[in-house]
C-alpha cells in the first residue's frame, strides 16, 4: 500500500493534485465558519452552479483558458447576490435558488448546443463532480491556485478580527463604525474565488460540502471562534489529503471520496462533542 | 452643550412616516428611558442615533466631545448569537474594533481595556468560557462589557432585560444604575418596563401617538404619565 503510494507520488500530476487539494481545502474551510454562522451555507452552492454555467459559456465561446473568465463571472454573481439580498424584492434564499438552478439549466443547454466534444455527458459529469480533472492540472493552473490561496489566507488573517465582529453582531459592528457591508462584500468575493478554485478538485456540485463540513465538525467540539477556525482548517486539510490518497490508490472519484471522508470526520466529531 | 440633540426628526421607511416631530436632548450623566408601544418606532430611533438608519428629515447632532462611533451599543440578541462558538474574551475584545480603524489586530491597551471591563461586569474567570453556554444574564453582561469597550461616555441599551428572570433583571438594572451614577456614563435605554423606568430614569421619552419628553417628575404629572401611573401604580416607585 505505502509502496503503491510512493510510486504514484513520483508523478508530477499526482504531486500537483496533492498541492492543489491541500490549498483548496485550507481556503474553503477558513470561511466556512463564517458562512455557516451567518446562515449563508447555500451561497457556496449557488455560486458553484453559476461557475458551472460560466464554464459552459466559456467552452461555447471556445476560450482556451477558462479559469479567469469563470472567476470574473462568479465574483460578479457573488456581489450581485449580496446586493440583492439587502434590498431587492426577491429575498436571500429565493434569489440564490433562482440563480443556482437557472445557471445549471442554461449551462447544460449551452453545452448541448455548442459542444465540440464527442463525449458530452463525460464533460458534464466531470464539471459537476470534478471526477478526474484534478489529475490533469497544468503547471500554470497550480501556480494560479497557489497565488489565489495565498491571497485568500492573507486577507483572512488581516481581516480576522473584523470578520469575527461582522459575523457575531452586524449591528454592533456598524454602530462602532465598521463598514459591515464592505466586509460582507469581501467575504462574498473570497468565497467566489475559492469556489472557482475548488471546482477542479471536487466539481461544482460538491463544493458546499468542502466549505461547511469542516466548520460544522469543528463547532461540535471547540468553543471559541479562533479554535473552531483553526480546527476546521486543520481538519479540512487532513480530510482532503486522506481522501485524495484513497482516491488515487483505489481509483475512486476524487471529489466524492474527499466529501465522504469529511462526512466520516463530522460523525466522529459529533460523537466526541456528545461525550465531552 | 448636550451630547445628543434631536431636532424635528422624522423617521420612516420607504416614504412612510412612523415618527414625527421628535425633539429631545441628552446631557452627560442623564438616564433616559425611551418607552412606547410595540411598533411605535423605538428601535428605528435607536438605529437612527447609531447611523444605521437615515432620518427622512431633521437632524441629530452630537456634541460635548461625543462622536457617533463612541456610543456603546447593546443590541437585542439575535438568533445567530445563540449558538455562536466564541469565548467571552473574544466577544468583549470585539468592542474595541471602533478604536482600531483599519489596523488589523488589537493592541495591548485594548486587550487591557477588555480585561478591565470583563472584571467590572463580574465575569472574571469566565474569559475562556463559551458564550452559548452562559446563562441569559451572563450573556447580557458579556455584551455590556463589549459596549463599555466601545465607549466611556454613552450607553445605548435596547431592552437589556428582555428574557431575563426577575432576580437577574434586578441585578442588571442595578449594574446599569451603578455605571450611570458611579462612572458618570450617560444611559439611553429602550424599555417596556415602566416601573423600572420610573425608578431609575432621570428623563423619559415616550413615543407613539402621544409624545412626551421631559424629566421623570414632569412625566408623572403629564397626561401620558398619569395614564401609566393608573395602569401600573408606578407612583410608589
Coordinates of C-alpha atoms in Angstrom, one line a residue:
Chain A
X1 CA 0.0 0.0 0.0
X2 CA 2.7 2.5 1.1
X3 CA 4.7 1.3 -1.9
X4 CA 2.0 2.0 -4.4
X5 CA 1.5 5.4 -2.9
X6 CA 5.2 6.4 -3.1
X7 CA 5.2 5.2 -6.7
X8 CA 2.2 7.4 -7.5
X9 CA 3.7 10.4 -5.7
X10 CA 6.6 10.4 -8.0
X11 CA 4.4 11.5 -10.9
X12 CA 4.2 15.3 -11.2
X13 CA 0.5 15.3 -11.9
X14 CA -0.1 13.5 -8.6
X15 CA 2.1 16.0 -6.8
X16 CA 0.1 18.8 -8.4
X17 CA -3.1 17.3 -7.3
X18 CA -1.9 16.9 -3.7
X19 CA -0.7 20.5 -3.6
X20 CA -3.8 22.0 -5.1
X21 CA -6.0 19.7 -3.0
X22 CA -4.4 20.8 0.3
X23 CA -4.5 24.5 -0.7
X24 CA -8.1 24.4 -1.7
X25 CA -9.2 22.5 1.4
X26 CA -7.4 25.1 3.6
X27 CA -9.0 28.1 1.9
X28 CA -12.5 26.7 1.7
X29 CA -12.6 25.8 5.4
X30 CA -11.4 29.2 6.6
X31 CA -14.5 31.0 5.5
X32 CA -16.8 28.0 6.2
X33 CA -17.2 29.0 9.8
X34 CA -18.4 32.5 8.9
X35 CA -20.7 31.2 6.2
X36 CA -22.3 28.6 8.5
X37 CA -22.7 31.1 11.3
X38 CA -24.1 33.8 9.1
X39 CA -26.7 31.3 7.7
X40 CA -25.1 31.6 4.3
X41 CA -24.3 27.9 3.7
X42 CA -26.1 27.9 0.4
X43 CA -24.3 30.9 -1.1
X44 CA -21.4 28.5 -1.9
X45 CA -23.8 26.1 -3.5
X46 CA -25.5 28.8 -5.6
X47 CA -22.2 30.3 -6.7
X48 CA -20.8 26.9 -7.7
X49 CA -23.7 26.4 -10.1
X50 CA -23.0 29.8 -11.5
X51 CA -19.4 28.7 -12.1
X52 CA -20.8 25.7 -13.9
X53 CA -22.8 27.9 -16.2
X54 CA -19.8 30.1 -16.8
X55 CA -17.7 27.1 -17.8
X56 CA -20.4 26.2 -20.3
X57 CA -20.3 29.7 -21.8
X58 CA -16.5 29.6 -21.9
X59 CA -16.5 26.3 -23.8
X60 CA -19.2 27.5 -26.1
X61 CA -17.1 30.5 -26.9
X62 CA -14.1 28.2 -27.4
X63 CA -12.0 30.0 -24.8
X64 CA -8.7 28.2 -24.2
X65 CA -8.1 29.4 -20.7
X66 CA -11.4 29.1 -18.8
X67 CA -10.4 30.0 -15.2
X68 CA -10.1 33.8 -15.5
X69 CA -13.4 34.1 -17.3
X70 CA -15.2 31.8 -14.8
X71 CA -13.6 33.7 -11.9
X72 CA -14.9 37.1 -13.1
X73 CA -18.4 35.8 -13.7
X74 CA -18.6 34.1 -10.3
X75 CA -17.3 37.1 -8.4
X76 CA -19.8 39.4 -10.1
X77 CA -22.6 37.0 -9.2
X78 CA -21.4 36.9 -5.6
X79 CA -21.6 40.7 -5.5
X80 CA -25.0 40.7 -7.2
X81 CA -26.4 38.1 -4.7
X82 CA -25.2 40.1 -1.8
X83 CA -26.6 43.4 -3.2
X84 CA -30.0 41.9 -4.0
X85 CA -30.1 40.2 -0.6
X86 CA -30.1 43.6 1.0
X87 CA -32.8 45.5 -0.8
X88 CA -34.5 43.6 -3.6
X89 CA -38.0 42.2 -3.8
X90 CA -36.7 38.7 -4.2
X91 CA -35.1 37.8 -0.8
X92 CA -31.9 36.0 0.0
X93 CA -32.6 32.2 -0.3
X94 CA -35.0 32.6 -3.2
X95 CA -32.6 34.6 -5.2
X96 CA -29.8 32.1 -4.5
X97 CA -32.1 29.2 -5.6
X98 CA -33.1 31.1 -8.7
X99 CA -29.6 31.9 -9.8
X100 CA -28.4 28.4 -8.9
X101 CA -30.9 26.3 -10.9
X102 CA -31.0 28.9 -13.6
X103 CA -27.3 28.8 -14.4
X104 CA -27.3 25.0 -14.1
X105 CA -30.0 24.7 -16.7
X106 CA -28.5 27.3 -19.1
X107 CA -25.1 25.8 -18.6
X108 CA -26.3 22.3 -19.7
X109 CA -28.3 23.8 -22.5
X110 CA -25.3 25.7 -23.9
X111 CA -23.0 22.7 -23.5
X112 CA -25.5 20.6 -25.6
X113 CA -25.9 23.2 -28.3
X114 CA -22.4 24.2 -28.8
X115 CA -20.3 21.3 -27.7
X116 CA -17.5 20.2 -30.0
X117 CA -16.7 17.3 -27.8
X118 CA -17.7 13.7 -28.7
X119 CA -18.2 12.8 -25.0
X120 CA -20.7 15.3 -23.9
X121 CA -22.1 13.5 -20.8
X122 CA -18.5 12.8 -19.7
X123 CA -17.7 16.6 -19.9
X124 CA -20.8 17.5 -17.9
X125 CA -20.1 14.8 -15.4
X126 CA -16.5 15.9 -14.8
X127 CA -17.6 19.6 -14.4
X128 CA -20.3 18.6 -11.9
X129 CA -18.3 16.1 -9.9
X130 CA -14.8 17.0 -10.8
X131 CA -14.1 13.3 -11.5
X132 CA -10.6 13.4 -12.8
X133 CA -9.8 16.9 -13.8
X134 CA -7.6 17.4 -10.7
X135 CA -5.2 14.9 -12.1
X136 CA -4.9 16.8 -15.4
X137 CA -3.8 20.1 -13.9
X138 CA -1.1 22.1 -15.8
X139 CA 1.8 23.8 -14.0
X140 CA 0.2 27.2 -14.8
X141 CA -3.0 26.2 -13.0
X142 CA -1.1 25.0 -10.0
X143 CA 0.6 28.4 -9.8
X144 CA -2.7 30.3 -10.2
X145 CA -4.1 28.2 -7.4
X146 CA -1.1 28.8 -5.2
X147 CA -1.3 32.6 -5.6
X148 CA -5.0 32.7 -5.1
X149 CA -4.8 30.6 -2.0
X150 CA -2.1 32.9 -0.6
X151 CA -4.3 35.9 -1.3
X152 CA -7.3 34.2 0.5
X153 CA -5.3 33.2 3.5
X154 CA -3.6 36.7 3.8
X155 CA -6.9 38.5 3.5
X156 CA -8.4 36.2 6.1
X157 CA -5.7 36.7 8.6
X158 CA -5.5 40.5 8.1
X159 CA -9.3 40.9 8.5
X160 CA -9.8 38.1 11.0
X161 CA -10.9 40.4 13.8
X162 CA -13.2 42.4 11.5
X163 CA -14.7 39.2 10.0
X164 CA -15.4 37.9 13.6
X165 CA -17.0 41.2 14.6
X166 CA -19.2 41.3 11.5
X167 CA -20.2 37.6 11.8
X168 CA -21.1 37.8 15.5
X169 CA -23.0 41.0 15.5
X170 CA -23.5 43.1 12.4
X171 CA -25.5 45.9 14.1
X172 CA -22.9 46.4 16.8
X173 CA -20.1 46.4 14.3
X174 CA -21.9 49.0 12.2
X175 CA -22.5 51.1 15.3
X176 CA -18.8 51.1 16.1
X177 CA -18.1 52.5 12.7
X178 CA -17.0 49.2 11.0
X179 CA -18.2 49.2 7.4
X180 CA -20.0 45.9 7.6
X181 CA -21.3 46.0 4.1
X182 CA -17.8 46.2 2.7
X183 CA -16.7 43.2 4.8
X184 CA -19.8 41.2 3.7
X185 CA -18.7 42.0 0.1
X186 CA -15.2 40.9 0.8
X187 CA -16.4 37.6 2.2
X188 CA -18.6 37.1 -0.8
X189 CA -15.7 37.8 -3.2
X190 CA -13.3 35.5 -1.4
X191 CA -15.9 32.7 -1.4
X192 CA -16.4 33.1 -5.1
X193 CA -12.6 32.8 -5.7
X194 CA -12.5 29.7 -3.5
X195 CA -15.3 28.1 -5.4
X196 CA -13.7 28.6 -8.8
X197 CA -10.5 27.1 -7.4
X198 CA -12.3 24.2 -5.8
X199 CA -14.2 23.3 -9.0
X200 CA -11.1 21.4 -10.2
X201 CA -11.0 19.4 -7.0
X202 CA -14.5 18.3 -6.2
X203 CA -16.6 19.7 -9.1
X204 CA -19.3 22.2 -8.8
X205 CA -21.9 20.1 -7.0
X206 CA -19.8 19.1 -4.1
X207 CA -18.1 22.4 -3.2
X208 CA -20.5 23.3 -0.4
X209 CA -19.5 20.1 1.4
X210 CA -15.9 21.3 1.4
X211 CA -17.0 24.6 2.8
X212 CA -19.4 23.6 5.5
X213 CA -18.4 20.1 6.8
X214 CA -15.1 21.0 8.5
X215 CA -16.7 24.1 10.1
X216 CA -19.7 22.1 11.4
X217 CA -17.4 19.3 12.7
X218 CA -15.2 21.8 14.5
X219 CA -18.2 23.6 16.0
X220 CA -19.3 20.3 17.7
X221 CA -16.1 20.2 19.8
X222 CA -14.5 23.6 20.1
X223 CA -15.8 26.7 21.9
X224 CA -14.0 29.8 20.7
X225 CA -14.0 31.3 17.3
X226 CA -10.3 31.0 17.0
X227 CA -10.1 27.4 18.0
X228 CA -13.1 26.5 15.7
X229 CA -11.4 28.2 12.8
X230 CA -8.0 26.6 13.3
X231 CA -9.5 23.1 13.9
X232 CA -11.7 23.4 10.8
X233 CA -8.7 24.4 8.7
X234 CA -6.5 21.5 10.0
X235 CA -9.4 19.0 9.7
X236 CA -10.2 20.1 6.2
X237 CA -6.6 19.6 5.1
X238 CA -6.3 16.2 6.7
X239 CA -9.6 15.0 5.2
X240 CA -8.6 16.3 1.8
X241 CA -5.2 14.5 2.0
X242 CA -6.7 11.2 3.1
X243 CA -9.5 11.5 0.5
X244 CA -7.1 12.3 -2.3
X245 CA -4.7 9.4 -1.4
X246 CA -7.5 6.9 -1.2
X247 CA -8.9 8.1 -4.5
X248 CA -5.5 7.8 -6.2
X249 CA -4.8 4.3 -4.9
X250 CA -8.3 2.9 -5.1
X251 CA -9.3 4.7 -8.3
X252 CA -12.4 6.2 -6.8
X253 CA -13.7 9.7 -7.9
X254 CA -11.6 12.3 -6.1
X255 CA -14.4 14.8 -5.1
X256 CA -16.8 12.3 -3.6
X257 CA -14.1 10.4 -1.8
X258 CA -12.9 13.6 0.0
X259 CA -16.5 14.5 0.9
X260 CA -17.1 11.0 2.2
X261 CA -14.0 11.4 4.5
X262 CA -15.4 14.8 5.6
X263 CA -18.7 13.2 6.5
X264 CA -16.9 10.5 8.5
X265 CA -15.0 13.2 10.3
X266 CA -18.2 15.0 11.1
X267 CA -19.7 11.8 12.6
X268 CA -16.6 11.3 14.7
X269 CA -16.6 14.9 16.0
X270 CA -20.3 14.7 16.7
X271 CA -19.7 11.7 18.9
X272 CA -16.7 13.5 20.6
X273 CA -18.9 16.5 21.2
X274 CA -21.7 14.5 22.8
X275 CA -19.2 12.6 25.1
X276 CA -17.5 15.8 26.3
Chain B
X1 CA -23.6 71.5 25.0
X2 CA -25.7 68.4 25.0
X3 CA -24.3 65.0 24.0
X4 CA -27.1 64.3 21.6
X5 CA -29.7 66.8 20.2
X6 CA -32.6 65.7 18.0
X7 CA -34.4 68.4 16.2
X8 CA -37.7 68.0 14.3
X9 CA -36.7 64.5 13.5
X10 CA -39.0 62.5 11.1
X11 CA -38.3 58.7 10.8
X12 CA -39.8 56.2 8.5
X13 CA -39.3 53.6 5.8
X14 CA -39.9 53.8 2.1
X15 CA -41.5 57.2 2.3
X16 CA -43.9 56.2 5.1
X17 CA -43.5 58.2 8.3
X18 CA -43.6 56.3 11.6
X19 CA -42.4 59.0 13.9
X20 CA -42.5 62.8 13.5
X21 CA -41.7 65.9 15.4
X22 CA -39.2 64.2 17.6
X23 CA -37.3 66.8 19.8
X24 CA -35.1 65.9 22.7
X25 CA -31.7 66.4 24.2
X26 CA -29.4 64.1 26.1
X27 CA -26.9 65.6 28.5
X28 CA -23.9 64.0 30.1
X29 CA -24.9 61.9 33.1
X30 CA -28.6 61.6 32.1
X31 CA -30.5 58.3 32.4
X32 CA -33.1 58.5 29.6
X33 CA -35.7 55.8 29.2
X34 CA -37.4 55.5 25.8
X35 CA -40.8 54.0 26.2
X36 CA -43.8 53.4 23.9
X37 CA -46.0 50.7 22.4
X38 CA -44.6 48.0 20.2
X39 CA -44.1 49.3 16.6
X40 CA -44.0 52.9 17.7
X41 CA -40.5 53.3 16.3
X42 CA -38.3 52.9 19.4
X43 CA -35.8 50.6 17.6
X44 CA -35.9 52.8 14.5
X45 CA -35.0 55.8 16.6
X46 CA -32.1 53.9 18.1
X47 CA -30.8 52.9 14.7
X48 CA -31.0 56.5 13.5
X49 CA -28.9 57.5 16.5
X50 CA -26.3 54.9 15.6
X51 CA -26.3 56.0 12.0
X52 CA -27.8 52.7 10.8
X53 CA -30.9 54.4 9.5
X54 CA -31.2 57.7 7.7
X55 CA -33.9 60.1 9.1
X56 CA -36.3 61.3 6.5
X57 CA -36.0 64.8 7.9
X58 CA -34.5 66.7 10.8
X59 CA -31.1 66.5 12.4
X60 CA -29.3 64.5 15.1
X61 CA -26.3 66.4 16.4
X62 CA -23.6 65.1 18.6
X63 CA -21.7 67.4 21.0
X64 CA -19.9 67.6 24.3
X65 CA -17.0 65.5 22.8
X66 CA -19.2 62.6 21.8
X67 CA -18.7 61.1 18.4
X68 CA -21.2 58.8 16.8
X69 CA -18.9 55.8 16.8
X70 CA -18.2 56.3 20.5
X71 CA -21.7 55.1 21.5
X72 CA -21.6 51.8 23.4
X73 CA -24.5 49.8 21.9
X74 CA -26.2 46.8 23.5
X75 CA -28.4 45.3 20.8
X76 CA -31.1 42.7 21.3
X77 CA -29.8 39.2 20.9
X78 CA -30.0 37.7 17.5
X79 CA -30.7 34.1 16.5
X80 CA -27.2 33.8 15.1
X81 CA -25.6 34.5 18.5
X82 CA -27.5 31.9 20.4
X83 CA -25.3 29.0 19.2
X84 CA -22.2 31.0 18.3
X85 CA -18.9 29.4 19.2
X86 CA -17.0 32.3 20.7
X87 CA -15.3 32.9 24.0
X88 CA -16.2 35.7 26.4
X89 CA -12.8 37.3 25.8
X90 CA -13.2 37.3 22.0
X91 CA -16.6 39.0 22.2
X92 CA -15.6 41.7 24.7
X93 CA -12.5 42.4 22.7
X94 CA -14.5 43.0 19.6
X95 CA -16.0 46.0 21.3
X96 CA -12.6 47.7 20.7
X97 CA -13.0 47.4 16.9
X98 CA -14.1 51.1 16.6
X99 CA -10.7 52.2 18.0
X100 CA -8.7 50.0 15.6
X101 CA -9.8 51.6 12.4
X102 CA -8.0 49.7 9.7
X103 CA -5.4 48.3 12.0
X104 CA -5.9 44.5 11.7
X105 CA -5.0 43.4 15.3
X106 CA -5.8 44.6 18.8
X107 CA -3.0 46.2 20.7
X108 CA -2.1 45.8 24.4
X109 CA -4.1 48.8 25.6
X110 CA -7.2 47.4 24.0
X111 CA -6.7 43.9 25.5
X112 CA -6.2 45.5 28.9
X113 CA -9.4 47.5 28.5
X114 CA -11.3 44.3 27.6
X115 CA -9.9 42.6 30.7
X116 CA -10.9 45.5 32.9
X117 CA -14.5 45.5 31.6
X118 CA -14.8 41.8 32.0
X119 CA -13.7 42.3 35.6
X120 CA -16.1 45.2 36.0
X121 CA -19.1 43.1 34.9
X122 CA -18.2 40.4 37.4
X123 CA -17.1 37.9 34.7
X124 CA -13.6 37.2 35.9
X125 CA -12.8 33.6 35.4
X126 CA -15.2 33.3 32.5
X127 CA -12.8 34.7 29.9
X128 CA -12.3 31.3 28.1
X129 CA -15.9 30.2 28.6
X130 CA -18.1 29.7 25.6
X131 CA -20.7 32.4 25.1
X132 CA -23.5 29.9 24.2
X133 CA -23.1 28.0 27.4
X134 CA -23.6 31.1 29.7
X135 CA -26.9 32.0 31.3
X136 CA -29.0 34.8 29.8
X137 CA -27.9 37.2 32.5
X138 CA -24.3 36.4 32.0
X139 CA -24.6 36.8 28.2
X140 CA -26.1 40.2 28.7
X141 CA -23.2 41.2 31.0
X142 CA -20.8 40.0 28.3
X143 CA -22.5 42.2 25.7
X144 CA -22.5 45.1 28.2
X145 CA -18.7 44.7 28.8
X146 CA -18.3 44.8 25.0
X147 CA -20.4 48.0 24.8
X148 CA -18.2 49.5 27.6
X149 CA -15.1 48.8 25.4
X150 CA -16.6 51.0 22.7
X151 CA -17.5 53.9 25.0
X152 CA -16.6 55.8 28.0
X153 CA -19.4 58.3 27.7
X154 CA -22.8 56.9 26.5
X155 CA -24.5 53.6 26.5
X156 CA -27.5 52.8 24.2
X157 CA -29.4 49.8 25.5
X158 CA -32.1 48.0 23.5
X159 CA -34.3 46.2 26.0
X160 CA -31.4 44.9 28.1
X161 CA -33.6 42.8 30.4
X162 CA -35.9 41.1 27.9
X163 CA -36.0 37.3 28.5
X164 CA -34.3 37.6 31.9
X165 CA -35.8 36.2 35.1
X166 CA -36.9 38.8 37.8
X167 CA -33.9 38.3 40.0
X168 CA -31.4 38.7 37.2
X169 CA -33.4 41.6 35.9
X170 CA -33.0 43.4 39.2
X171 CA -29.2 42.7 39.1
X172 CA -29.0 44.0 35.6
X173 CA -30.8 47.3 36.5
X174 CA -28.5 47.8 39.5
X175 CA -25.5 47.3 37.3
X176 CA -26.6 49.8 34.8
X177 CA -27.6 52.2 37.5
X178 CA -24.1 51.9 39.0
X179 CA -22.5 52.6 35.7
X180 CA -24.7 55.7 35.4
X181 CA -24.2 57.1 38.9
X182 CA -20.7 56.0 39.8
X183 CA -18.9 56.1 36.4
X184 CA -21.0 59.0 35.1
X185 CA -21.9 57.2 31.8
X186 CA -24.9 58.5 30.1
X187 CA -27.6 55.8 29.7
X188 CA -30.3 55.7 27.0
X189 CA -32.5 52.6 27.3
X190 CA -35.4 51.3 25.4
X191 CA -37.7 49.6 27.8
X192 CA -41.1 48.0 28.2
X193 CA -40.7 48.0 32.0
X194 CA -42.4 51.2 33.1
X195 CA -41.9 50.6 36.8
X196 CA -38.2 50.3 36.4
X197 CA -38.1 53.2 34.0
X198 CA -39.7 55.4 36.7
X199 CA -37.5 54.1 39.4
X200 CA -34.1 54.7 37.7
X201 CA -34.5 57.2 34.9
X202 CA -33.9 60.9 35.2
X203 CA -35.7 61.6 31.9
X204 CA -38.4 59.9 30.0
X205 CA -39.1 59.9 26.2
X206 CA -42.5 58.4 25.4
X207 CA -43.0 57.9 21.7
X208 CA -46.1 56.9 19.7
X209 CA -49.4 58.6 19.3
X210 CA -48.8 60.7 22.4
X211 CA -45.4 62.1 22.5
X212 CA -43.7 63.2 25.7
X213 CA -40.2 64.3 26.6
X214 CA -39.1 65.6 29.9
X215 CA -37.8 64.7 33.4
X216 CA -39.2 61.9 35.3
X217 CA -41.2 64.2 37.6
X218 CA -42.7 66.1 34.7
X219 CA -43.7 62.8 33.2
X220 CA -45.6 61.8 36.3
X221 CA -47.5 65.0 36.1
X222 CA -48.3 64.7 32.4
X223 CA -51.3 63.2 30.7
X224 CA -49.3 60.2 29.4
X225 CA -47.7 59.7 32.7
X226 CA -50.9 59.8 34.7
X227 CA -52.3 57.1 32.4
X228 CA -49.3 54.9 33.2
X229 CA -49.4 55.5 36.9
X230 CA -53.0 54.5 36.9
X231 CA -52.2 51.4 34.9
X232 CA -49.2 50.2 36.8
X233 CA -49.4 52.0 40.2
X234 CA -46.0 53.4 39.3
X235 CA -46.3 56.4 41.7
X236 CA -45.0 54.2 44.5
X237 CA -41.7 53.7 42.7

